[in-house]
Structure formats: structure tokens, C-alpha cells
Amino acid sequence: MDQLDQASQKKLTPFILKVSVVAAIGGLLFGYDTAVIAGVIGYLEIKFNLSPLMVGWAASSAIWGCVFGVLFTGYISDRIGRKKSLIITAILFFISSILAALSTDLNEFIIARFIGGLGIGAASMLSPLYISEIAPAKNRGTLVSLYQLAIVIGINLIYFVNLKISNYGDQTWNVEYGWRYMLASGMIPAFFFFILLFFVPESPRWLIKNKKSDEGLEILTKVNGVEKAKEILAEIENSLTSENGTLSELFKPGMRMAMIIGIVLAMFSQITGINAIIYYAPEIFKTAGFGAESALMQTVVIGLVNTLFTFVAIWLIDQVGRKKLLIGGLIGMAISLTAIAICYHFDLANGPLLLVFILCYIASFASSLGPIPWVIISEIFPTKTRGIAMSFATVVLWIGVVLITQLTPIMLKNFGGAPTFSIFMVNTLILLYFTWKFIPETRQKTLEEIEATWKKHA
């Protein structure tokens, strides 16, 4: 191996960092567009006189778009490529921001948010997929985790934007105009994402799969060096000749376990309660006795902790490994959720303890269950079926988001905080056992090596 090859495998190159960061902006739009509802929903409820059920529909309309968006993205990205598909998501984000800001009734708002959801759902699959297909094995966990970092930066950014906009005017102004500016602000990151995508290449594995091996090899060489690139090309071509490229192949012995892991991680990453807090944080804090402005400030603090501990995950994921990091985080989440439920049960939720335990939960989630499912789901499926398999798993993820978004306000109103967060705690314990028992370590393995591992168990 020559010195260029050795150097390329020892450290990340500017090229791979550039393309990974650009692709990860899809995550920033994901976080920005989904979390904007936290600042909007209170004013929207007053503006359109919404019932708790209608509040759930308003909050979840984008999420329903996500389900349908991701449903077809695997097929579309397999046909036209990952890059062109990402460009389409940027356009959808932009259009949705304009239409939602201009909506004059709940129906128009739901349609506009649904359009944005199509983009969110597509990006939630495409960004980690693209990064995993171009990243070197040694750094793949770190680079795919940039997607989760971008999500929390997007969440943090919109929390800050929401706070600044809400402080600009009084309650009456915010009910009439403030929420519109919050939604319209999404046009800015969507525009930059659209422009930057023209400066990154297509996925090398998609190119090779579509009979463009020379172009794919050129990109692999930039990332891995000459010799390693040739080795990876041979592995990819070998795996493609042994695959049919249908979803049914993923339910055959051996590969079936990969599909089960993807589905379980996708669903339980949501039904352990993260979006109950992210989407409804201001309402949770207002219910606990905080004022409206104070409740919005608490969400900014949540966003900062989320961002900080996602950096921790990025630092550790390729050193400690996916499995150990996930187990540690799930233990922290279970303890925190138990403490939150106790706060509600003993009427301690209107003091600083609730915020402390919510922050502990966020820290545990951000350092484990936040980024790790995106990493594992993007790397466990074979090249020929990765697009459609990730679509399937990500649809399950968004169904989980829909359930939590739709049911959280109803659960909090009818059951209270203690039973609601106890349910999330039980779900966390179930995932903890599943992780310990069934999820393998994939650290520093190429995608083709991971695929070969499943086939050995066939």
C-alpha cells in the first residue's frame, strides 16, 4: 500500500468531510421543520380554536407526509440516484415553508405541512444512506452521526428562532403573525441545501450498481486510496451478483434478522418518548407551571444539551462501538423517565426537578439512541436492496413518530404525566433487552463485510 493509501485511511479527508456535511444538512432541515411546531402550536391553537385532537392533527400533519415521503424514496433514489433525490427534498422543504406561513385555515396548514413532511421523510432516509455509501468503514459511524448532529442543530436553531420571534411582539401579535414568521424562516436553510447539493458527487455504490463503475471507483479512490478502493469495488460487484434486489430477499433466513433489527430500532427510537418532549416541550412546561416565555426558554436549554451530547456520541461511536454506547444510553434514559414519572406522581413537576430529569433524558438519548439507529439502519442492509430496505425501516420509524405526536397531547390530558412517561420507560427497557440480546457490533466493518456476516447465518 502506498503512502497516499495509508494517509487516506488514517484521517478524514476534506473531500469526505465536505460531502458528508452537505448531505447532513438534510438532517438540519429535518430537525428545523419538525421542531418548529413546538413554537407554533400554542399560537395556532388560539388562532384556529383547536381541540386537543385537532392540535394532534396540526402537529402530526408533517409527520404523515414523512410516512408517504419515505415510502417511495427508496424506489425513486434507486432509479434516479441519491443526489437528485436529495435535491427534490430541498425543493419540497422550500415550498412547504412558504405555503404553511401563508395558510389561512387549519386545512391549508395541514396540506402545507404535509408537503414539507414528504421532504423530511425522504431526507431522513437519503442523507444517512448517502453518507454510509460514501464514507470509509473506519469513520462511517462518526460521519453518519453528523446527520443526527445536524438534526439537533436544526432543532436548537429553530428553538432559538422561535424564541426571538415570539419576543418581538405580544401574545396578540404572535397569534396573528409570529407563528407565520417561524414557519417562513425554514426557506433559508432549504435554499442553501439546494445550492450546496450541486457541489457533491453521486453515491459511488449507486454508480457501481448502475453500471458506472469507473465513476464510482474514482469517488472511492478519493475517499479510501487506490488499493483500498479497488478492493471495495470488487466486494461491491461480488455482492451485487449474488443479490436479486427485491425486498422479499430481506426476509429470507440470514438477512431476516437485519430487517428485524432495523424495524425494532426504528420504532423504539420513537416510542421511548423523545418526540413527546421535543414537539411538546413548551406545553409540558406550561402544564408544569412555567410561564409561556419561560417554557420556550426551557426548550432552548433542551436543544443545547441535545447538541452537546450528540457531539459526545460522534466522538465515541467509532471508538466504543454502537452496541455498548446504545446500552449505556438506554440505561440512562430508563432511569430518567422513571424520575420524570415520579415527579408527576408526587406533584413535583412544577419545580426545577422536572427540567433536570428531562435534561438527563435528553443527554442519554442524544449520546445513544439519537444517532445510533441512523448509523445501524444505514449499514446493515445489502447494497442492491439498501434503498428499498431503508425506506421500509424508515417508514416504520415515521409511523412511530405519528403515534407519539398524535397520542401525546391526549395521553397527557387524560392520563397525566406519570402514566405517560412510565409507558415510555417500559418501552426503553424492552429495547435495552433487545439490544443486549440481538444487535451485533458493526464498528469498522465495510458494508460488504456486514452483509457477509448475515449471509453466514443463512
PDB file of N, CA and C in Angstrom, residues 150-185:
ATOM      1  N   ALA A 150     -26.798  17.225  12.898  1.00  0.00           N
ATOM      2  CA  ALA A 150     -27.494  18.246  12.110  1.00  0.00           C
ATOM      3  C   ALA A 150     -28.958  18.355  12.526  1.00  0.00           C
ATOM      4  N   ILE A 151     -29.579  17.219  12.858  1.00  0.00           N
ATOM      5  CA  ILE A 151     -30.966  17.250  13.332  1.00  0.00           C
ATOM      6  C   ILE A 151     -31.080  18.099  14.591  1.00  0.00           C
ATOM      7  N   VAL A 152     -30.185  17.843  15.566  1.00  0.00           N
ATOM      8  CA  VAL A 152     -30.305  18.571  16.834  1.00  0.00           C
ATOM      9  C   VAL A 152     -29.888  20.034  16.676  1.00  0.00           C
ATOM     10  N   ILE A 153     -28.958  20.308  15.757  1.00  0.00           N
ATOM     11  CA  ILE A 153     -28.632  21.713  15.471  1.00  0.00           C
ATOM     12  C   ILE A 153     -29.851  22.410  14.868  1.00  0.00           C
ATOM     13  N   GLY A 154     -30.547  21.702  13.970  1.00  0.00           N
ATOM     14  CA  GLY A 154     -31.768  22.257  13.394  1.00  0.00           C
ATOM     15  C   GLY A 154     -32.829  22.515  14.453  1.00  0.00           C
ATOM     16  N   ILE A 155     -32.986  21.561  15.377  1.00  0.00           N
ATOM     17  CA  ILE A 155     -33.941  21.729  16.477  1.00  0.00           C
ATOM     18  C   ILE A 155     -33.544  22.920  17.341  1.00  0.00           C
ATOM     19  N   ASN A 156     -32.253  22.967  17.700  1.00  0.00           N
ATOM     20  CA  ASN A 156     -31.741  24.042  18.550  1.00  0.00           C
ATOM     21  C   ASN A 156     -31.908  25.402  17.869  1.00  0.00           C
ATOM     22  N   LEU A 157     -31.618  25.430  16.569  1.00  0.00           N
ATOM     23  CA  LEU A 157     -31.711  26.676  15.810  1.00  0.00           C
ATOM     24  C   LEU A 157     -33.140  27.204  15.767  1.00  0.00           C
ATOM     25  N   ILE A 158     -34.096  26.312  15.509  1.00  0.00           N
ATOM     26  CA  ILE A 158     -35.479  26.781  15.414  1.00  0.00           C
ATOM     27  C   ILE A 158     -36.035  27.140  16.782  1.00  0.00           C
ATOM     28  N   TYR A 159     -35.579  26.476  17.840  1.00  0.00           N
ATOM     29  CA  TYR A 159     -35.988  26.889  19.187  1.00  0.00           C
ATOM     30  C   TYR A 159     -35.554  28.333  19.439  1.00  0.00           C
ATOM     31  N   PHE A 160     -34.314  28.643  19.041  1.00  0.00           N
ATOM     32  CA  PHE A 160     -33.784  29.998  19.223  1.00  0.00           C
ATOM     33  C   PHE A 160     -34.561  30.991  18.356  1.00  0.00           C
ATOM     34  N   VAL A 161     -34.806  30.618  17.100  1.00  0.00           N
ATOM     35  CA  VAL A 161     -35.571  31.485  16.190  1.00  0.00           C
ATOM     36  C   VAL A 161     -36.985  31.714  16.731  1.00  0.00           C
ATOM     37  N   ASN A 162     -37.626  30.627  17.178  1.00  0.00           N
ATOM     38  CA  ASN A 162     -38.971  30.755  17.754  1.00  0.00           C
ATOM     39  C   ASN A 162     -38.989  31.729  18.932  1.00  0.00           C
ATOM     40  N   LEU A 163     -37.977  31.592  19.799  1.00  0.00           N
ATOM     41  CA  LEU A 163     -37.906  32.454  20.982  1.00  0.00           C
ATOM     42  C   LEU A 163     -37.745  33.917  20.586  1.00  0.00           C
ATOM     43  N   LYS A 164     -36.836  34.179  19.629  1.00  0.00           N
ATOM     44  CA  LYS A 164     -36.601  35.559  19.193  1.00  0.00           C
ATOM     45  C   LYS A 164     -37.846  36.159  18.546  1.00  0.00           C
ATOM     46  N   ILE A 165     -38.515  35.371  17.713  1.00  0.00           N
ATOM     47  CA  ILE A 165     -39.722  35.873  17.045  1.00  0.00           C
ATOM     48  C   ILE A 165     -40.834  36.121  18.060  1.00  0.00           C
ATOM     49  N   SER A 166     -41.012  35.191  18.997  1.00  0.00           N
ATOM     50  CA  SER A 166     -42.084  35.356  19.990  1.00  0.00           C
ATOM     51  C   SER A 166     -41.845  36.561  20.886  1.00  0.00           C
ATOM     52  N   ASN A 167     -40.572  36.898  21.123  1.00  0.00           N
ATOM     53  CA  ASN A 167     -40.241  38.057  21.962  1.00  0.00           C
ATOM     54  C   ASN A 167     -40.416  39.389  21.228  1.00  0.00           C
ATOM     55  N   TYR A 168     -40.574  39.303  19.913  1.00  0.00           N
ATOM     56  CA  TYR A 168     -40.686  40.530  19.110  1.00  0.00           C
ATOM     57  C   TYR A 168     -42.003  41.257  19.376  1.00  0.00           C
ATOM     58  N   GLY A 169     -43.058  40.489  19.636  1.00  0.00           N
ATOM     59  CA  GLY A 169     -44.369  41.098  19.858  1.00  0.00           C
ATOM     60  C   GLY A 169     -45.085  40.468  21.036  1.00  0.00           C
ATOM     61  N   ASP A 170     -46.283  40.951  21.322  1.00  0.00           N
ATOM     62  CA  ASP A 170     -47.059  40.399  22.429  1.00  0.00           C
ATOM     63  C   ASP A 170     -47.851  39.180  21.966  1.00  0.00           C
ATOM     64  N   GLN A 171     -48.686  38.643  22.864  1.00  0.00           N
ATOM     65  CA  GLN A 171     -49.461  37.442  22.562  1.00  0.00           C
ATOM     66  C   GLN A 171     -50.343  37.635  21.334  1.00  0.00           C
ATOM     67  N   THR A 172     -50.998  38.769  21.243  1.00  0.00           N
ATOM     68  CA  THR A 172     -51.889  39.035  20.101  1.00  0.00           C
ATOM     69  C   THR A 172     -51.116  39.036  18.785  1.00  0.00           C
ATOM     70  N   TRP A 173     -49.944  39.667  18.773  1.00  0.00           N
ATOM     71  CA  TRP A 173     -49.122  39.711  17.560  1.00  0.00           C
ATOM     72  C   TRP A 173     -48.668  38.312  17.167  1.00  0.00           C
ATOM     73  N   ASN A 174     -48.271  37.502  18.156  1.00  0.00           N
ATOM     74  CA  ASN A 174     -47.799  36.149  17.861  1.00  0.00           C
ATOM     75  C   ASN A 174     -48.913  35.259  17.333  1.00  0.00           C
ATOM     76  N   VAL A 175     -50.115  35.427  17.877  1.00  0.00           N
ATOM     77  CA  VAL A 175     -51.256  34.637  17.397  1.00  0.00           C
ATOM     78  C   VAL A 175     -51.585  34.983  15.949  1.00  0.00           C
ATOM     79  N   GLU A 176     -51.388  36.236  15.575  1.00  0.00           N
ATOM     80  CA  GLU A 176     -51.719  36.671  14.222  1.00  0.00           C
ATOM     81  C   GLU A 176     -50.558  36.508  13.244  1.00  0.00           C
ATOM     82  N   TYR A 177     -49.338  36.846  13.687  1.00  0.00           N
ATOM     83  CA  TYR A 177     -48.199  36.903  12.759  1.00  0.00           C
ATOM     84  C   TYR A 177     -46.981  36.072  13.179  1.00  0.00           C
ATOM     85  N   GLY A 178     -46.712  35.977  14.459  1.00  0.00           N
ATOM     86  CA  GLY A 178     -45.463  35.372  14.921  1.00  0.00           C
ATOM     87  C   GLY A 178     -45.231  33.968  14.399  1.00  0.00           C
ATOM     88  N   TRP A 179     -46.249  33.113  14.506  1.00  0.00           N
ATOM     89  CA  TRP A 179     -46.104  31.732  14.057  1.00  0.00           C
ATOM     90  C   TRP A 179     -45.843  31.648  12.554  1.00  0.00           C
ATOM     91  N   ARG A 180     -46.328  32.627  11.796  1.00  0.00           N
ATOM     92  CA  ARG A 180     -46.091  32.636  10.346  1.00  0.00           C
ATOM     93  C   ARG A 180     -44.607  32.882  10.045  1.00  0.00           C
ATOM     94  N   TYR A 181     -44.004  33.814  10.769  1.00  0.00           N
ATOM     95  CA  TYR A 181     -42.578  34.078  10.577  1.00  0.00           C
ATOM     96  C   TYR A 181     -41.733  32.869  10.992  1.00  0.00           C
ATOM     97  N   MET A 182     -42.157  32.175  12.047  1.00  0.00           N
ATOM     98  CA  MET A 182     -41.448  30.966  12.469  1.00  0.00           C
ATOM     99  C   MET A 182     -41.399  29.944  11.334  1.00  0.00           C
ATOM    100  N   LEU A 183     -42.540  29.730  10.702  1.00  0.00           N
ATOM    101  CA  LEU A 183     -42.622  28.762   9.603  1.00  0.00           C
ATOM    102  C   LEU A 183     -41.869  29.240   8.366  1.00  0.00           C
ATOM    103  N   ALA A 184     -41.988  30.524   8.031  1.00  0.00           N
ATOM    104  CA  ALA A 184     -41.340  31.071   6.832  1.00  0.00           C
ATOM    105  C   ALA A 184     -39.823  31.015   6.924  1.00  0.00           C
ATOM    106  N   SER A 185     -39.275  31.042   8.135  1.00  0.00           N
ATOM    107  CA  SER A 185     -37.816  31.030   8.293  1.00  0.00           C
ATOM    108  C   SER A 185     -37.171  29.769   7.730  1.00  0.00           C
TER     109      SER A 185
END
